[in-house]
PDB file of C-alpha atoms in Angstrom:
ATOM      1  CA  MET C   1      13.127  -2.501  40.410  1.00  0.00           C
ATOM      2  CA  LYS C   2      12.052   0.476  42.530  1.00  0.00           C
ATOM      3  CA  ASN C   3      12.614   2.922  39.676  1.00  0.00           C
ATOM      4  CA  LYS C   4      10.593   0.730  37.299  1.00  0.00           C
ATOM      5  CA  PHE C   5       7.737   0.643  39.805  1.00  0.00           C
ATOM      6  CA  TYR C   6       7.733   4.431  40.158  1.00  0.00           C
ATOM      7  CA  HIS C   7       7.915   4.767  36.380  1.00  0.00           C
ATOM      8  CA  LEU C   8       4.892   2.464  36.004  1.00  0.00           C
ATOM      9  CA  ILE C   9       2.906   4.400  38.613  1.00  0.00           C
ATOM     10  CA  GLY C  10       3.824   7.671  36.918  1.00  0.00           C
ATOM     11  CA  ASN C  11       2.666   6.367  33.543  1.00  0.00           C
ATOM     12  CA  LEU C  12      -0.607   5.100  34.997  1.00  0.00           C
ATOM     13  CA  LEU C  13      -1.322   8.410  36.731  1.00  0.00           C
ATOM     14  CA  THR C  14      -0.501  10.339  33.562  1.00  0.00           C
ATOM     15  CA  PHE C  15      -2.721   8.075  31.457  1.00  0.00           C
ATOM     16  CA  PHE C  16      -5.707   8.333  33.799  1.00  0.00           C
ATOM     17  CA  GLY C  17      -5.180  12.073  34.187  1.00  0.00           C
ATOM     18  CA  LEU C  18      -5.234  12.617  30.432  1.00  0.00           C
ATOM     19  CA  MET C  19      -8.230  10.312  30.023  1.00  0.00           C
ATOM     20  CA  SER C  20     -10.089  12.320  32.674  1.00  0.00           C
ATOM     21  CA  VAL C  21      -9.547  15.514  30.681  1.00  0.00           C
ATOM     22  CA  ASP C  22     -10.717  13.708  27.539  1.00  0.00           C
ATOM     23  CA  LEU C  23     -13.873  12.312  29.160  1.00  0.00           C
ATOM     24  CA  ILE C  24     -14.789  15.600  30.835  1.00  0.00           C
ATOM     25  CA  GLY C  25     -14.614  17.398  27.488  1.00  0.00           C
ATOM     26  CA  ILE C  26     -16.644  14.750  25.689  1.00  0.00           C
ATOM     27  CA  ASN C  27     -19.314  14.340  28.369  1.00  0.00           C
ATOM     28  CA  LEU C  28     -20.089  18.060  28.357  1.00  0.00           C
ATOM     29  CA  ILE C  29     -22.466  17.429  25.445  1.00  0.00           C
ATOM     30  CA  ASN C  30     -24.869  16.031  28.031  1.00  0.00           C
ATOM     31  CA  LEU C  31     -25.542  19.619  29.121  1.00  0.00           C
ATOM     32  CA  GLY C  32     -27.797  19.732  26.059  1.00  0.00           C
ATOM     33  CA  ALA C  33     -29.019  22.604  23.928  1.00  0.00           C
ATOM     34  CA  GLY C  34     -29.354  26.245  24.916  1.00  0.00           C
ATOM     35  CA  PRO C  35     -26.632  28.776  25.741  1.00  0.00           C
ATOM     36  CA  TYR C  36     -24.293  25.932  26.730  1.00  0.00           C
ATOM     37  CA  ASP C  37     -24.342  24.542  23.202  1.00  0.00           C
ATOM     38  CA  TYR C  38     -22.808  27.551  21.458  1.00  0.00           C
ATOM     39  CA  ILE C  39     -20.468  28.931  24.106  1.00  0.00           C
ATOM     40  CA  ILE C  40     -19.691  26.797  27.146  1.00  0.00           C
ATOM     41  CA  ILE C  41     -19.576  23.356  25.514  1.00  0.00           C
ATOM     42  CA  PRO C  42     -17.363  24.342  22.522  1.00  0.00           C
ATOM     43  CA  LEU C  43     -14.994  26.377  24.700  1.00  0.00           C
ATOM     44  CA  SER C  44     -14.728  23.540  27.216  1.00  0.00           C
ATOM     45  CA  ILE C  45     -14.068  20.985  24.483  1.00  0.00           C
ATOM     46  CA  ILE C  46     -11.389  23.214  22.924  1.00  0.00           C
ATOM     47  CA  SER C  47      -9.829  23.699  26.378  1.00  0.00           C
ATOM     48  CA  SER C  48      -9.703  19.927  26.884  1.00  0.00           C
ATOM     49  CA  ILE C  49      -8.016  19.491  23.499  1.00  0.00           C
ATOM     50  CA  TRP C  50      -5.491  22.191  24.325  1.00  0.00           C
ATOM     51  CA  ILE C  51      -4.607  20.632  27.690  1.00  0.00           C
ATOM     52  CA  VAL C  52      -4.047  17.199  26.129  1.00  0.00           C
ATOM     53  CA  VAL C  53      -1.991  18.720  23.280  1.00  0.00           C
ATOM     54  CA  LEU C  54       0.225  20.722  25.655  1.00  0.00           C
ATOM     55  CA  VAL C  55       0.832  17.761  27.974  1.00  0.00           C
ATOM     56  CA  SER C  56       1.533  15.490  24.996  1.00  0.00           C
ATOM     57  CA  GLU C  57       4.062  17.935  23.590  1.00  0.00           C
ATOM     58  CA  TYR C  58       5.694  18.251  27.015  1.00  0.00           C
ATOM     59  CA  LEU C  59       5.962  14.448  27.231  1.00  0.00           C
ATOM     60  CA  GLY C  60       7.600  14.309  23.808  1.00  0.00           C
ATOM     61  CA  ILE C  61       4.775  12.467  22.068  1.00  0.00           C
ATOM     62  CA  PHE C  62       5.000  15.003  19.254  1.00  0.00           C
ATOM     63  CA  THR C  63       6.061  18.574  18.552  1.00  0.00           C
ATOM     64  CA  MET C  64       3.766  21.060  16.854  1.00  0.00           C
ATOM     65  CA  LYS C  65       6.516  22.481  14.648  1.00  0.00           C
ATOM     66  CA  ASP C  66       7.177  19.038  13.129  1.00  0.00           C
ATOM     67  CA  VAL C  67       3.533  18.363  12.246  1.00  0.00           C
ATOM     68  CA  SER C  68       2.976  18.437   8.485  1.00  0.00           C
ATOM     69  CA  ILE C  69       0.652  16.625   6.089  1.00  0.00           C
ATOM     70  CA  ASN C  70       1.080  16.590   2.313  1.00  0.00           C
ATOM     71  CA  TRP C  71      -0.940  15.082  -0.514  1.00  0.00           C
ATOM     72  CA  GLN C  72       0.991  11.799  -0.395  1.00  0.00           C
ATOM     73  CA  ASP C  73       0.161  11.498   3.295  1.00  0.00           C
ATOM     74  CA  ILE C  74      -3.524  12.030   2.547  1.00  0.00           C
ATOM     75  CA  LYS C  75      -3.534   9.366  -0.184  1.00  0.00           C
ATOM     76  CA  ARG C  76      -1.779   6.880   2.087  1.00  0.00           C
ATOM     77  CA  THR C  77      -4.195   7.638   4.922  1.00  0.00           C
ATOM     78  CA  LEU C  78      -7.192   7.087   2.643  1.00  0.00           C
ATOM     79  CA  LYS C  79      -5.861   3.604   1.835  1.00  0.00           C
ATOM     80  CA  TRP C  80      -5.666   2.866   5.532  1.00  0.00           C
ATOM     81  CA  PHE C  81      -9.170   4.235   5.902  1.00  0.00           C
ATOM     82  CA  LEU C  82     -10.355   1.427   3.624  1.00  0.00           C
ATOM     83  CA  LEU C  83      -8.571  -1.050   5.893  1.00  0.00           C
ATOM     84  CA  SER C  84     -10.344   0.436   8.906  1.00  0.00           C
ATOM     85  CA  ILE C  85     -13.681  -0.066   7.150  1.00  0.00           C
ATOM     86  CA  LEU C  86     -12.840  -3.735   6.585  1.00  0.00           C
ATOM     87  CA  ALA C  87     -11.812  -4.122  10.226  1.00  0.00           C
ATOM     88  CA  THR C  88     -15.013  -2.591  11.586  1.00  0.00           C
ATOM     89  CA  SER C  89     -17.090  -4.560   9.074  1.00  0.00           C
ATOM     90  CA  LEU C  90     -15.963  -7.791  10.727  1.00  0.00           C
ATOM     91  CA  GLY C  91     -17.385  -6.528  14.006  1.00  0.00           C
ATOM     92  CA  ALA C  92     -20.601  -5.511  12.249  1.00  0.00           C
ATOM     93  CA  ILE C  93     -20.978  -9.023  10.819  1.00  0.00           C
ATOM     94  CA  ILE C  94     -20.514 -10.604  14.251  1.00  0.00           C
ATOM     95  CA  LEU C  95     -22.965  -8.086  15.716  1.00  0.00           C
ATOM     96  CA  TYR C  96     -25.524  -9.003  13.057  1.00  0.00           C
ATOM     97  CA  PHE C  97     -25.354 -12.702  13.919  1.00  0.00           C
ATOM     98  CA  GLU C  98     -25.688 -11.784  17.580  1.00  0.00           C
ATOM     99  CA  GLY C  99     -29.008 -10.149  16.742  1.00  0.00           C
ATOM    100  CA  GLY C 100     -27.877  -6.533  17.050  1.00  0.00           C
ATOM    101  CA  ASN C 101     -27.893  -3.753  14.483  1.00  0.00           C
ATOM    102  CA  THR C 102     -25.833  -1.036  16.157  1.00  0.00           C
ATOM    103  CA  THR C 103     -23.368  -0.652  19.010  1.00  0.00           C
ATOM    104  CA  ASN C 104     -24.224   0.519  22.508  1.00  0.00           C
ATOM    105  CA  ASN C 105     -21.768   3.394  22.053  1.00  0.00           C
ATOM    106  CA  GLN C 106     -23.575   4.521  18.895  1.00  0.00           C
ATOM    107  CA  VAL C 107     -26.938   4.458  20.679  1.00  0.00           C
ATOM    108  CA  SER C 108     -25.542   6.622  23.493  1.00  0.00           C
ATOM    109  CA  LEU C 109     -24.050   9.099  21.019  1.00  0.00           C
ATOM    110  CA  THR C 110     -27.314   9.323  19.083  1.00  0.00           C
ATOM    111  CA  GLU C 111     -29.178  10.194  22.279  1.00  0.00           C
ATOM    112  CA  SER C 112     -26.589  12.814  23.265  1.00  0.00           C
ATOM    113  CA  PHE C 113     -26.359  14.360  19.793  1.00  0.00           C
ATOM    114  CA  SER C 114     -30.119  14.795  19.531  1.00  0.00           C
ATOM    115  CA  SER C 115     -29.980  17.852  21.789  1.00  0.00           C
ATOM    116  CA  VAL C 116     -26.885  19.703  20.533  1.00  0.00           C
ATOM    117  CA  SER C 117     -25.973  21.725  17.445  1.00  0.00           C
ATOM    118  CA  VAL C 118     -24.386  20.386  14.268  1.00  0.00           C
ATOM    119  CA  PHE C 119     -21.299  22.478  15.049  1.00  0.00           C
ATOM    120  CA  THR C 120     -20.854  20.766  18.420  1.00  0.00           C
ATOM    121  CA  ILE C 121     -21.339  17.322  16.875  1.00  0.00           C
ATOM    122  CA  PHE C 122     -18.583  17.870  14.310  1.00  0.00           C
ATOM    123  CA  LEU C 123     -16.279  19.606  16.799  1.00  0.00           C
ATOM    124  CA  LEU C 124     -16.553  16.660  19.149  1.00  0.00           C
ATOM    125  CA  THR C 125     -16.476  13.739  16.719  1.00  0.00           C
ATOM    126  CA  ALA C 126     -14.243  14.954  13.883  1.00  0.00           C
ATOM    127  CA  ILE C 127     -11.739  17.007  15.903  1.00  0.00           C
ATOM    128  CA  ALA C 128     -11.828  16.522  19.678  1.00  0.00           C
ATOM    129  CA  ALA C 129     -12.193  12.740  19.832  1.00  0.00           C
ATOM    130  CA  PRO C 130      -9.523  11.970  17.185  1.00  0.00           C
ATOM    131  CA  VAL C 131      -6.992  14.426  18.613  1.00  0.00           C
ATOM    132  CA  MET C 132      -7.378  13.492  22.276  1.00  0.00           C
ATOM    133  CA  GLU C 133      -7.883   9.751  21.842  1.00  0.00           C
ATOM    134  CA  GLU C 134      -4.928   9.364  19.491  1.00  0.00           C
ATOM    135  CA  LEU C 135      -2.549  11.443  21.582  1.00  0.00           C
ATOM    136  CA  ILE C 136      -3.490   9.482  24.699  1.00  0.00           C
ATOM    137  CA  ILE C 137      -4.203   5.938  23.502  1.00  0.00           C
ATOM    138  CA  ARG C 138      -1.784   5.709  20.609  1.00  0.00           C
ATOM    139  CA  GLY C 139       0.734   8.450  21.359  1.00  0.00           C
ATOM    140  CA  PHE C 140       1.172   7.961  25.092  1.00  0.00           C
ATOM    141  CA  LEU C 141       0.671   4.202  25.298  1.00  0.00           C
ATOM    142  CA  ILE C 142       2.363   2.996  22.114  1.00  0.00           C
ATOM    143  CA  LYS C 143       5.209   5.526  22.008  1.00  0.00           C
ATOM    144  CA  LYS C 144       5.907   6.506  25.606  1.00  0.00           C
ATOM    145  CA  CYS C 145       4.951   3.320  27.464  1.00  0.00           C
ATOM    146  CA  PHE C 146       5.744   0.569  24.943  1.00  0.00           C
ATOM    147  CA  ASN C 147       8.256   2.202  22.567  1.00  0.00           C
ATOM    148  CA  PHE C 148       6.317   1.243  19.420  1.00  0.00           C
ATOM    149  CA  SER C 149       6.257  -2.473  20.253  1.00  0.00           C
ATOM    150  CA  LYS C 150       3.629  -4.927  19.011  1.00  0.00           C
ATOM    151  CA  VAL C 151       2.513  -5.402  22.606  1.00  0.00           C
ATOM    152  CA  GLY C 152       1.817  -1.684  22.796  1.00  0.00           C
ATOM    153  CA  VAL C 153      -0.327  -1.843  19.663  1.00  0.00           C
ATOM    154  CA  LEU C 154      -2.296  -4.768  21.114  1.00  0.00           C
ATOM    155  CA  VAL C 155      -2.747  -3.195  24.560  1.00  0.00           C
ATOM    156  CA  SER C 156      -3.830   0.149  23.108  1.00  0.00           C
ATOM    157  CA  SER C 157      -6.323  -1.607  20.816  1.00  0.00           C
ATOM    158  CA  ILE C 158      -7.878  -3.514  23.721  1.00  0.00           C
ATOM    159  CA  ILE C 159      -8.158  -0.337  25.790  1.00  0.00           C
ATOM    160  CA  PHE C 160      -9.629   1.535  22.817  1.00  0.00           C
ATOM    161  CA  GLY C 161     -12.207  -1.217  22.410  1.00  0.00           C
ATOM    162  CA  MET C 162     -13.161  -1.228  26.095  1.00  0.00           C
ATOM    163  CA  LEU C 163     -13.435   2.572  26.266  1.00  0.00           C
ATOM    164  CA  HIS C 164     -16.346   2.384  23.816  1.00  0.00           C
ATOM    165  CA  HIS C 165     -18.403   0.383  26.339  1.00  0.00           C
ATOM    166  CA  PRO C 166     -18.983  -2.816  24.337  1.00  0.00           C
ATOM    167  CA  THR C 167     -21.791  -5.094  25.503  1.00  0.00           C
ATOM    168  CA  SER C 168     -21.134  -7.955  23.082  1.00  0.00           C
ATOM    169  CA  LEU C 169     -18.345  -9.614  21.132  1.00  0.00           C
ATOM    170  CA  GLY C 170     -19.463  -7.877  17.941  1.00  0.00           C
ATOM    171  CA  GLU C 171     -19.279  -4.443  19.552  1.00  0.00           C
ATOM    172  CA  PHE C 172     -15.850  -5.111  21.036  1.00  0.00           C
ATOM    173  CA  THR C 173     -14.549  -6.488  17.727  1.00  0.00           C
ATOM    174  CA  THR C 174     -15.762  -3.357  15.926  1.00  0.00           C
ATOM    175  CA  TYR C 175     -13.772  -0.958  18.096  1.00  0.00           C
ATOM    176  CA  PHE C 176     -10.854  -3.308  18.712  1.00  0.00           C
ATOM    177  CA  GLY C 177     -10.474  -3.713  14.944  1.00  0.00           C
ATOM    178  CA  MET C 178     -10.526   0.040  14.443  1.00  0.00           C
ATOM    179  CA  GLY C 179      -7.992   0.480  17.237  1.00  0.00           C
ATOM    180  CA  LEU C 180      -5.753  -2.187  15.737  1.00  0.00           C
ATOM    181  CA  VAL C 181      -5.661  -0.449  12.351  1.00  0.00           C
ATOM    182  CA  LEU C 182      -4.899   2.890  14.014  1.00  0.00           C
ATOM    183  CA  GLY C 183      -2.191   1.302  16.157  1.00  0.00           C
ATOM    184  CA  ILE C 184      -0.495  -0.482  13.259  1.00  0.00           C
ATOM    185  CA  TYR C 185      -0.611   2.698  11.174  1.00  0.00           C
ATOM    186  CA  TYR C 186       1.069   4.606  13.995  1.00  0.00           C
ATOM    187  CA  LYS C 187       3.714   1.903  14.457  1.00  0.00           C
ATOM    188  CA  LYS C 188       4.514   1.975  10.735  1.00  0.00           C
ATOM    189  CA  THR C 189       4.647   5.755  10.324  1.00  0.00           C
ATOM    190  CA  GLU C 190       5.496   6.967  13.851  1.00  0.00           C
ATOM    191  CA  ARG C 191       3.526  10.077  12.915  1.00  0.00           C
ATOM    192  CA  ILE C 192       0.644  10.775  15.247  1.00  0.00           C
ATOM    193  CA  GLU C 193      -0.801  13.473  12.967  1.00  0.00           C
ATOM    194  CA  LEU C 194      -1.544  10.859  10.290  1.00  0.00           C
ATOM    195  CA  VAL C 195      -3.314   8.621  12.791  1.00  0.00           C
ATOM    196  CA  ILE C 196      -5.371  11.604  13.971  1.00  0.00           C
ATOM    197  CA  LEU C 197      -6.239  12.303  10.333  1.00  0.00           C
ATOM    198  CA  LEU C 198      -7.339   8.682   9.780  1.00  0.00           C
ATOM    199  CA  HIS C 199      -9.473   8.704  12.923  1.00  0.00           C
ATOM    200  CA  GLY C 200     -10.879  12.110  11.978  1.00  0.00           C
ATOM    201  CA  ILE C 201     -11.930  10.955   8.496  1.00  0.00           C
ATOM    202  CA  HIS C 202     -13.674   7.932   9.984  1.00  0.00           C
ATOM    203  CA  ASN C 203     -15.541  10.021  12.556  1.00  0.00           C
ATOM    204  CA  PHE C 204     -16.363  12.825  10.118  1.00  0.00           C
ATOM    205  CA  ILE C 205     -18.122  10.420   7.775  1.00  0.00           C
ATOM    206  CA  GLY C 206     -20.009   8.910  10.703  1.00  0.00           C
ATOM    207  CA  ALA C 207     -21.088  12.353  11.928  1.00  0.00           C
ATOM    208  CA  PHE C 208     -22.068  13.418   8.402  1.00  0.00           C
ATOM    209  CA  ALA C 209     -24.255  10.324   8.023  1.00  0.00           C
ATOM    210  CA  PHE C 210     -25.898  11.043  11.381  1.00  0.00           C
ATOM    211  CA  VAL C 211     -26.595  14.722  10.685  1.00  0.00           C
ATOM    212  CA  PHE C 212     -27.673  14.470   7.052  1.00  0.00           C
TER     213      PHE C 212
END
């Protein structure tokens, strides 16, 4: 019992430590435009990614030398991308009937992105967020804490939904649905690089729509 308690505390501390690195990197965009935007912010974001990657590899979530993606992987991931669109569409429908037209998280991102470069926007949304969030929320929680169980998929999806600061059922359903698709995909493949790719495609299209 004592060992299980210490193991739980260790997992919680590791999770919150990794999330702190993730949030620090992401929130640096609030420094705004200027010299920060082309040097300090990108370097800090890349440093945050590197820390999370190194810790994740140390914990056995994945190994860099085993990461590989072929054309079949891309085609399979694109099919799951369509599922993620369906999942988030359910949240959008609920949000519409609640009288909303966008999520609180999207409003916050729009405000933050208005003062930074296109490079920073894509670095953050299409690379940093998918890599760090998947390694922490899917990789650490589902693999390390719950050993690919259904409970792990559910817990990680709830946490993913709450981390996007929902203020209504529609908003929560949007991100919970996305998290559920990502979690199920990880459980089926046990390949975190494919889940990062799926998340990255989703975010890249969102960033592209915002910028252009």
